Amino acid sequence: KQEVTQIPAALSVPEGENLVLNCSFTDSAIYNLQWFRQDPGKGLTSLLLIQSSQREQTSGRLNASLDKSSGRSTLYIAASQPGDSATYLCAAQAAGNKLTFGGGTRVLVKP
Amino acid sequence: GAVVSQHPSWVICKSGTSVKIECRSLDFQATTMFWYRQFPKQSLMLMATSNEGSKATYEQGVEKDKFLINHASLTLSTLTVTSAHPEDSSFYICSARVLPGNEQFFGPGTRLTVL
């Protein structure tokens, strides 16, 4: 059974600092890995999707890496802004299309 | 990007009543949709996989007779919480799978409160 863990559970940084969010998964037989953002009381916004054959994906200030062999993915957010404050979730997708979510990292960027 | 809507966005009901939640893919067809439940300060837990034209596949521990799923068209899946009780109060989120790539796009969620 796939288990996904996110560390840290919460993170507070001053504006302008780079953010590093970690995600680990126990079963390396994944189809892809997705990173999402969730604002309080809202649904999920897809940020980046990394296929199992890829090593990283980039979108603007966001960069996500994937190391299947070690069961790890990292989301980097450069030059953080107060608007980046949210909960960030990673999810590993198995071949059967099921997404297994991590517990999330709550990020607070202080102005 | 693909857009998924949910209706209603929130609902309050009395214990014992049934509540229907709709999930629609607005600009694409989705043969597969997923229903998740999220309790406060917790992550999402998959409840069931909804396949167009066939029965839903439920995760272990999810009562199929309590959470009825109907995926009658390529753009609509419904979740009906039957005889709702206060412990069913939660945030219900659906997602739809987009091919190719299997990326999932999520709806805005439905907040259910059972009194």
PDB file of C-alpha atoms in Angstrom:
ATOM      1  CA  LYS A   1       0.000   0.000   0.000  1.00  0.00           C
ATOM      2  CA  GLN A   2       1.364   3.370  -1.056  1.00  0.00           C
ATOM      3  CA  GLU A   3       2.103   5.842   1.716  1.00  0.00           C
ATOM      4  CA  VAL A   4       2.975   9.457   1.036  1.00  0.00           C
ATOM      5  CA  THR A   5       4.610  11.687   3.624  1.00  0.00           C
ATOM      6  CA  GLN A   6       5.241  15.404   3.527  1.00  0.00           C
ATOM      7  CA  ILE A   7       7.775  17.154   5.702  1.00  0.00           C
ATOM      8  CA  PRO A   8       7.576  19.642   7.246  1.00  0.00           C
ATOM      9  CA  ALA A   9       3.898  19.810   8.146  1.00  0.00           C
ATOM     10  CA  ALA A  10       4.126  23.575   8.455  1.00  0.00           C
ATOM     11  CA  LEU A  11       6.587  26.194   7.312  1.00  0.00           C
ATOM     12  CA  SER A  12       6.850  29.921   7.940  1.00  0.00           C
ATOM     13  CA  VAL A  13       9.287  32.090   6.000  1.00  0.00           C
ATOM     14  CA  PRO A  14       9.829  35.796   5.366  1.00  0.00           C
ATOM     15  CA  GLU A  15       8.903  37.129   1.973  1.00  0.00           C
ATOM     16  CA  GLY A  16      11.624  36.648  -0.625  1.00  0.00           C
ATOM     17  CA  GLU A  17      13.039  33.424   0.750  1.00  0.00           C
ATOM     18  CA  ASN A  18      13.021  30.275  -1.333  1.00  0.00           C
ATOM     19  CA  LEU A  19      10.704  27.480  -0.235  1.00  0.00           C
ATOM     20  CA  VAL A  20      11.637  23.796  -0.245  1.00  0.00           C
ATOM     21  CA  LEU A  21       8.829  21.312   0.287  1.00  0.00           C
ATOM     22  CA  ASN A  22       9.537  17.606   0.580  1.00  0.00           C
ATOM     23  CA  CYS A  23       7.421  14.617  -0.399  1.00  0.00           C
ATOM     24  CA  SER A  24       8.338  10.956   0.011  1.00  0.00           C
ATOM     25  CA  PHE A  25       6.515   7.844  -1.123  1.00  0.00           C
ATOM     26  CA  THR A  26       7.010   4.196  -0.233  1.00  0.00           C
ATOM     27  CA  ASP A  27       6.137   2.474  -3.521  1.00  0.00           C
ATOM     28  CA  SER A  28       8.321   3.613  -6.405  1.00  0.00           C
ATOM     29  CA  ALA A  29       6.010   2.022  -8.995  1.00  0.00           C
ATOM     30  CA  ILE A  30       4.202   5.263  -9.681  1.00  0.00           C
ATOM     31  CA  TYR A  31       2.689   6.532 -12.896  1.00  0.00           C
ATOM     32  CA  ASN A  32       3.231  10.178 -12.074  1.00  0.00           C
ATOM     33  CA  LEU A  33       3.464  12.591  -9.177  1.00  0.00           C
ATOM     34  CA  GLN A  34       1.439  15.773  -8.852  1.00  0.00           C
ATOM     35  CA  TRP A  35       1.815  18.845  -6.709  1.00  0.00           C
ATOM     36  CA  PHE A  36      -1.270  20.817  -5.733  1.00  0.00           C
ATOM     37  CA  ARG A  37      -2.070  23.991  -3.899  1.00  0.00           C
ATOM     38  CA  GLN A  38      -5.099  24.289  -1.619  1.00  0.00           C
ATOM     39  CA  ASP A  39      -6.339  27.528  -0.118  1.00  0.00           C
ATOM     40  CA  PRO A  40      -8.482  27.325   3.053  1.00  0.00           C
ATOM     41  CA  GLY A  41     -11.939  25.959   2.324  1.00  0.00           C
ATOM     42  CA  LYS A  42     -11.208  25.606  -1.375  1.00  0.00           C
ATOM     43  CA  GLY A  43     -10.531  22.847  -3.844  1.00  0.00           C
ATOM     44  CA  LEU A  44      -7.181  21.880  -5.286  1.00  0.00           C
ATOM     45  CA  THR A  45      -5.233  23.722  -7.937  1.00  0.00           C
ATOM     46  CA  SER A  46      -2.827  21.602  -9.944  1.00  0.00           C
ATOM     47  CA  LEU A  47       0.664  23.100  -9.961  1.00  0.00           C
ATOM     48  CA  LEU A  48       2.942  20.583 -11.607  1.00  0.00           C
ATOM     49  CA  LEU A  49       2.726  17.017 -12.839  1.00  0.00           C
ATOM     50  CA  ILE A  50       5.850  14.923 -13.272  1.00  0.00           C
ATOM     51  CA  GLN A  51       5.570  11.756 -15.296  1.00  0.00           C
ATOM     52  CA  SER A  52       7.477   8.752 -13.963  1.00  0.00           C
ATOM     53  CA  SER A  53       9.953   9.020 -16.830  1.00  0.00           C
ATOM     54  CA  GLN A  54      10.762  12.652 -16.040  1.00  0.00           C
ATOM     55  CA  ARG A  55      13.189  14.092 -13.514  1.00  0.00           C
ATOM     56  CA  GLU A  56      11.720  17.555 -13.106  1.00  0.00           C
ATOM     57  CA  GLN A  57       9.111  20.056 -14.227  1.00  0.00           C
ATOM     58  CA  THR A  58       9.192  23.826 -14.115  1.00  0.00           C
ATOM     59  CA  SER A  59       6.512  26.489 -14.239  1.00  0.00           C
ATOM     60  CA  GLY A  60       7.482  30.062 -13.509  1.00  0.00           C
ATOM     61  CA  ARG A  61       8.867  30.263  -9.980  1.00  0.00           C
ATOM     62  CA  LEU A  62       7.986  26.629  -9.320  1.00  0.00           C
ATOM     63  CA  ASN A  63      10.254  23.681  -9.914  1.00  0.00           C
ATOM     64  CA  ALA A  64       9.527  20.102  -8.925  1.00  0.00           C
ATOM     65  CA  SER A  65      11.977  17.225  -9.025  1.00  0.00           C
ATOM     66  CA  LEU A  66      11.325  13.503  -8.917  1.00  0.00           C
ATOM     67  CA  ASP A  67      13.665  10.713  -7.848  1.00  0.00           C
ATOM     68  CA  LYS A  68      11.742   7.479  -8.162  1.00  0.00           C
ATOM     69  CA  SER A  69      14.548   5.267  -6.934  1.00  0.00           C
ATOM     70  CA  SER A  70      14.699   7.045  -3.601  1.00  0.00           C
ATOM     71  CA  GLY A  71      10.960   7.695  -3.454  1.00  0.00           C
ATOM     72  CA  ARG A  72      11.260  11.462  -3.218  1.00  0.00           C
ATOM     73  CA  SER A  73       9.949  14.587  -4.834  1.00  0.00           C
ATOM     74  CA  THR A  74      10.783  18.165  -3.932  1.00  0.00           C
ATOM     75  CA  LEU A  75       8.895  21.330  -4.774  1.00  0.00           C
ATOM     76  CA  TYR A  76      10.935  24.506  -4.922  1.00  0.00           C
ATOM     77  CA  ILE A  77       9.270  27.911  -4.906  1.00  0.00           C
ATOM     78  CA  ALA A  78      11.656  30.728  -5.659  1.00  0.00           C
ATOM     79  CA  ALA A  79      11.405  34.206  -4.162  1.00  0.00           C
ATOM     80  CA  SER A  80       8.328  33.484  -2.081  1.00  0.00           C
ATOM     81  CA  GLN A  81       5.487  35.996  -1.873  1.00  0.00           C
ATOM     82  CA  PRO A  82       2.655  36.385   0.673  1.00  0.00           C
ATOM     83  CA  GLY A  83       0.298  35.104  -2.022  1.00  0.00           C
ATOM     84  CA  ASP A  84       2.115  31.789  -1.919  1.00  0.00           C
ATOM     85  CA  SER A  85       0.661  31.150   1.546  1.00  0.00           C
ATOM     86  CA  ALA A  86      -1.440  27.999   1.254  1.00  0.00           C
ATOM     87  CA  THR A  87      -1.304  24.273   1.875  1.00  0.00           C
ATOM     88  CA  TYR A  88       0.725  22.323  -0.650  1.00  0.00           C
ATOM     89  CA  LEU A  89      -0.130  18.704  -1.303  1.00  0.00           C
ATOM     90  CA  CYS A  90       1.750  16.082  -3.233  1.00  0.00           C
ATOM     91  CA  ALA A  91       0.060  12.993  -4.615  1.00  0.00           C
ATOM     92  CA  ALA A  92       1.460   9.839  -6.165  1.00  0.00           C
ATOM     93  CA  GLN A  93      -0.565   8.201  -8.896  1.00  0.00           C
ATOM     94  CA  ALA A  94      -0.507   4.466  -9.309  1.00  0.00           C
ATOM     95  CA  ALA A  95      -1.112   2.637 -12.568  1.00  0.00           C
ATOM     96  CA  GLY A  96      -4.748   2.199 -11.576  1.00  0.00           C
ATOM     97  CA  ASN A  97      -5.102   5.991 -11.577  1.00  0.00           C
ATOM     98  CA  LYS A  98      -5.575   6.230  -7.827  1.00  0.00           C
ATOM     99  CA  LEU A  99      -3.993   9.250  -6.240  1.00  0.00           C
ATOM    100  CA  THR A 100      -2.501   8.837  -2.779  1.00  0.00           C
ATOM    101  CA  PHE A 101      -2.068  12.163  -1.049  1.00  0.00           C
ATOM    102  CA  GLY A 102       0.445  13.286   1.498  1.00  0.00           C
ATOM    103  CA  GLY A 103      -0.660  15.137   4.603  1.00  0.00           C
ATOM    104  CA  GLY A 104       0.310  18.499   3.130  1.00  0.00           C
ATOM    105  CA  THR A 105       2.637  21.315   4.130  1.00  0.00           C
ATOM    106  CA  ARG A 106       1.027  24.531   5.392  1.00  0.00           C
ATOM    107  CA  VAL A 107       3.072  27.463   4.188  1.00  0.00           C
ATOM    108  CA  LEU A 108       2.963  30.974   5.579  1.00  0.00           C
ATOM    109  CA  VAL A 109       4.956  33.681   3.839  1.00  0.00           C
ATOM    110  CA  LYS A 110       5.251  36.730   6.049  1.00  0.00           C
ATOM    111  CA  PRO A 111       5.465  40.179   4.429  1.00  0.00           C
TER     112      PRO A 111
ATOM    113  CA  GLY B   1      -6.712  24.098 -18.398  1.00  0.00           C
ATOM    114  CA  ALA B   2      -9.524  21.646 -17.728  1.00  0.00           C
ATOM    115  CA  VAL B   3     -12.312  22.990 -15.538  1.00  0.00           C
ATOM    116  CA  VAL B   4     -14.331  20.938 -13.085  1.00  0.00           C
ATOM    117  CA  SER B   5     -17.329  22.342 -11.264  1.00  0.00           C
ATOM    118  CA  GLN B   6     -19.254  21.122  -8.242  1.00  0.00           C
ATOM    119  CA  HIS B   7     -22.732  21.954  -7.054  1.00  0.00           C
ATOM    120  CA  PRO B   8     -23.669  22.928  -4.461  1.00  0.00           C
ATOM    121  CA  SER B   9     -20.620  24.587  -2.932  1.00  0.00           C
ATOM    122  CA  TRP B  10     -22.072  24.104   0.508  1.00  0.00           C
ATOM    123  CA  VAL B  11     -25.118  22.431   2.007  1.00  0.00           C
ATOM    124  CA  ILE B  12     -26.621  22.147   5.470  1.00  0.00           C
ATOM    125  CA  CYS B  13     -29.120  19.379   6.106  1.00  0.00           C
ATOM    126  CA  LYS B  14     -30.888  17.614   8.912  1.00  0.00           C
ATOM    127  CA  SER B  15     -29.811  14.195  10.088  1.00  0.00           C
ATOM    128  CA  GLY B  16     -31.535  11.432   8.150  1.00  0.00           C
ATOM    129  CA  THR B  17     -31.946  13.318   4.887  1.00  0.00           C
ATOM    130  CA  SER B  18     -30.176  12.587   1.620  1.00  0.00           C
ATOM    131  CA  VAL B  19     -27.930  15.033  -0.177  1.00  0.00           C
ATOM    132  CA  LYS B  20     -26.851  14.959  -3.815  1.00  0.00           C
ATOM    133  CA  ILE B  21     -23.611  16.551  -4.995  1.00  0.00           C
ATOM    134  CA  GLU B  22     -22.887  17.080  -8.684  1.00  0.00           C
ATOM    135  CA  CYS B  23     -19.503  17.073 -10.360  1.00  0.00           C
ATOM    136  CA  ARG B  24     -19.209  18.325 -13.930  1.00  0.00           C
ATOM    137  CA  SER B  25     -16.359  18.541 -16.393  1.00  0.00           C
ATOM    138  CA  LEU B  26     -17.051  21.783 -18.230  1.00  0.00           C
ATOM    139  CA  ASP B  27     -14.763  21.752 -21.247  1.00  0.00           C
ATOM    140  CA  PHE B  28     -13.820  18.130 -21.674  1.00  0.00           C
ATOM    141  CA  GLN B  29     -15.232  14.646 -21.454  1.00  0.00           C
ATOM    142  CA  ALA B  30     -14.249  12.513 -18.494  1.00  0.00           C
ATOM    143  CA  THR B  31     -14.712   8.784 -18.609  1.00  0.00           C
ATOM    144  CA  THR B  32     -13.347   8.564 -15.087  1.00  0.00           C
ATOM    145  CA  MET B  33     -14.060  10.809 -12.129  1.00  0.00           C
ATOM    146  CA  PHE B  34     -13.011  10.418  -8.526  1.00  0.00           C
ATOM    147  CA  TRP B  35     -14.665  11.344  -5.244  1.00  0.00           C
ATOM    148  CA  TYR B  36     -12.605  12.352  -2.207  1.00  0.00           C
ATOM    149  CA  ARG B  37     -13.430  13.319   1.341  1.00  0.00           C
ATOM    150  CA  GLN B  38     -11.376  15.720   3.433  1.00  0.00           C
ATOM    151  CA  PHE B  39     -11.820  16.227   7.162  1.00  0.00           C
ATOM    152  CA  PRO B  40     -10.554  19.443   8.799  1.00  0.00           C
ATOM    153  CA  LYS B  41      -6.781  19.770   8.804  1.00  0.00           C
ATOM    154  CA  GLN B  42      -6.421  16.403   7.105  1.00  0.00           C
ATOM    155  CA  SER B  43      -5.506  15.356   3.621  1.00  0.00           C
ATOM    156  CA  LEU B  44      -7.784  13.968   0.929  1.00  0.00           C
ATOM    157  CA  MET B  45      -8.947  10.382   1.112  1.00  0.00           C
ATOM    158  CA  LEU B  46     -10.200   8.647  -2.005  1.00  0.00           C
ATOM    159  CA  MET B  47     -13.738   7.331  -1.546  1.00  0.00           C
ATOM    160  CA  ALA B  48     -14.528   5.878  -4.944  1.00  0.00           C
ATOM    161  CA  THR B  49     -13.722   5.834  -8.625  1.00  0.00           C
ATOM    162  CA  SER B  50     -16.621   6.670 -10.900  1.00  0.00           C
ATOM    163  CA  ASN B  51     -16.627   5.235 -14.418  1.00  0.00           C
ATOM    164  CA  GLU B  52     -19.058   6.406 -17.065  1.00  0.00           C
ATOM    165  CA  GLY B  53     -21.652   3.766 -17.823  1.00  0.00           C
ATOM    166  CA  SER B  54     -20.562   1.306 -15.156  1.00  0.00           C
ATOM    167  CA  LYS B  55     -20.647   0.817 -11.422  1.00  0.00           C
ATOM    168  CA  ALA B  56     -18.350   2.802  -9.219  1.00  0.00           C
ATOM    169  CA  THR B  57     -15.404   1.186  -7.489  1.00  0.00           C
ATOM    170  CA  TYR B  58     -15.345   1.940  -3.776  1.00  0.00           C
ATOM    171  CA  GLU B  59     -12.322   2.074  -1.510  1.00  0.00           C
ATOM    172  CA  GLN B  60     -12.098  -0.214   1.463  1.00  0.00           C
ATOM    173  CA  GLY B  61     -14.208   1.014   4.346  1.00  0.00           C
ATOM    174  CA  VAL B  62     -16.509   3.182   2.224  1.00  0.00           C
ATOM    175  CA  GLU B  63     -20.155   2.056   2.343  1.00  0.00           C
ATOM    176  CA  LYS B  64     -21.462   1.851  -1.213  1.00  0.00           C
ATOM    177  CA  ASP B  65     -25.080   1.850  -0.052  1.00  0.00           C
ATOM    178  CA  LYS B  66     -24.529   5.058   1.871  1.00  0.00           C
ATOM    179  CA  PHE B  67     -22.537   6.913  -0.759  1.00  0.00           C
ATOM    180  CA  LEU B  68     -24.328   6.340  -4.060  1.00  0.00           C
ATOM    181  CA  ILE B  69     -22.383   7.298  -7.170  1.00  0.00           C
ATOM    182  CA  ASN B  70     -23.881   7.698 -10.624  1.00  0.00           C
ATOM    183  CA  HIS B  71     -21.779   8.568 -13.672  1.00  0.00           C
ATOM    184  CA  ALA B  72     -24.520   8.800 -16.264  1.00  0.00           C
ATOM    185  CA  SER B  73     -22.707  10.882 -18.860  1.00  0.00           C
ATOM    186  CA  LEU B  74     -19.200  11.805 -19.921  1.00  0.00           C
ATOM    187  CA  THR B  75     -19.472  15.161 -18.169  1.00  0.00           C
ATOM    188  CA  LEU B  76     -21.448  14.440 -15.008  1.00  0.00           C
ATOM    189  CA  SER B  77     -20.972  12.309 -11.915  1.00  0.00           C
ATOM    190  CA  THR B  78     -23.160  12.563  -8.822  1.00  0.00           C
ATOM    191  CA  LEU B  79     -22.545  11.546  -5.236  1.00  0.00           C
ATOM    192  CA  THR B  80     -25.587  11.032  -3.037  1.00  0.00           C
ATOM    193  CA  VAL B  81     -25.067  10.809   0.701  1.00  0.00           C
ATOM    194  CA  THR B  82     -28.052   8.812   1.901  1.00  0.00           C
ATOM    195  CA  SER B  83     -29.492   9.142   5.400  1.00  0.00           C
ATOM    196  CA  ALA B  84     -26.782  11.609   6.330  1.00  0.00           C
ATOM    197  CA  HIS B  85     -25.554  11.793   9.910  1.00  0.00           C
ATOM    198  CA  PRO B  86     -23.371  14.374  11.663  1.00  0.00           C
ATOM    199  CA  GLU B  87     -20.285  12.189  11.202  1.00  0.00           C
ATOM    200  CA  ASP B  88     -20.759  12.539   7.432  1.00  0.00           C
ATOM    201  CA  SER B  89     -20.070  16.259   7.734  1.00  0.00           C
ATOM    202  CA  SER B  90     -16.982  16.873   5.647  1.00  0.00           C
ATOM    203  CA  PHE B  91     -15.547  18.544   2.561  1.00  0.00           C
ATOM    204  CA  TYR B  92     -16.283  16.451  -0.525  1.00  0.00           C
ATOM    205  CA  ILE B  93     -14.117  17.017  -3.602  1.00  0.00           C
ATOM    206  CA  CYS B  94     -14.375  15.432  -7.015  1.00  0.00           C
ATOM    207  CA  SER B  95     -11.779  15.215  -9.725  1.00  0.00           C
ATOM    208  CA  ALA B  96     -11.790  14.250 -13.372  1.00  0.00           C
ATOM    209  CA  ARG B  97      -9.058  12.514 -15.261  1.00  0.00           C
ATOM    210  CA  VAL B  98      -7.749  14.071 -18.464  1.00  0.00           C
ATOM    211  CA  LEU B  99      -6.147  11.953 -21.125  1.00  0.00           C
ATOM    212  CA  PRO B 100      -3.421  11.643 -22.210  1.00  0.00           C
ATOM    213  CA  GLY B 101      -1.173  11.935 -19.195  1.00  0.00           C
ATOM    214  CA  ASN B 102      -3.764  10.968 -16.580  1.00  0.00           C
ATOM    215  CA  GLU B 103      -3.598  14.352 -14.904  1.00  0.00           C
ATOM    216  CA  GLN B 104      -6.480  14.944 -12.515  1.00  0.00           C
ATOM    217  CA  PHE B 105      -8.247  18.265 -12.211  1.00  0.00           C
ATOM    218  CA  PHE B 106     -10.235  18.993  -9.112  1.00  0.00           C
ATOM    219  CA  GLY B 107     -13.526  20.680  -8.443  1.00  0.00           C
ATOM    220  CA  PRO B 108     -13.872  23.454  -5.857  1.00  0.00           C
ATOM    221  CA  GLY B 109     -15.385  21.107  -3.283  1.00  0.00           C
ATOM    222  CA  THR B 110     -18.693  20.878  -1.431  1.00  0.00           C
ATOM    223  CA  ARG B 111     -18.912  21.575   2.279  1.00  0.00           C
ATOM    224  CA  LEU B 112     -21.544  19.299   3.845  1.00  0.00           C
ATOM    225  CA  THR B 113     -22.800  19.992   7.344  1.00  0.00           C
ATOM    226  CA  VAL B 114     -25.275  17.573   8.865  1.00  0.00           C
ATOM    227  CA  LEU B 115     -27.127  18.857  11.910  1.00  0.00           C
TER     228      LEU B 115
END
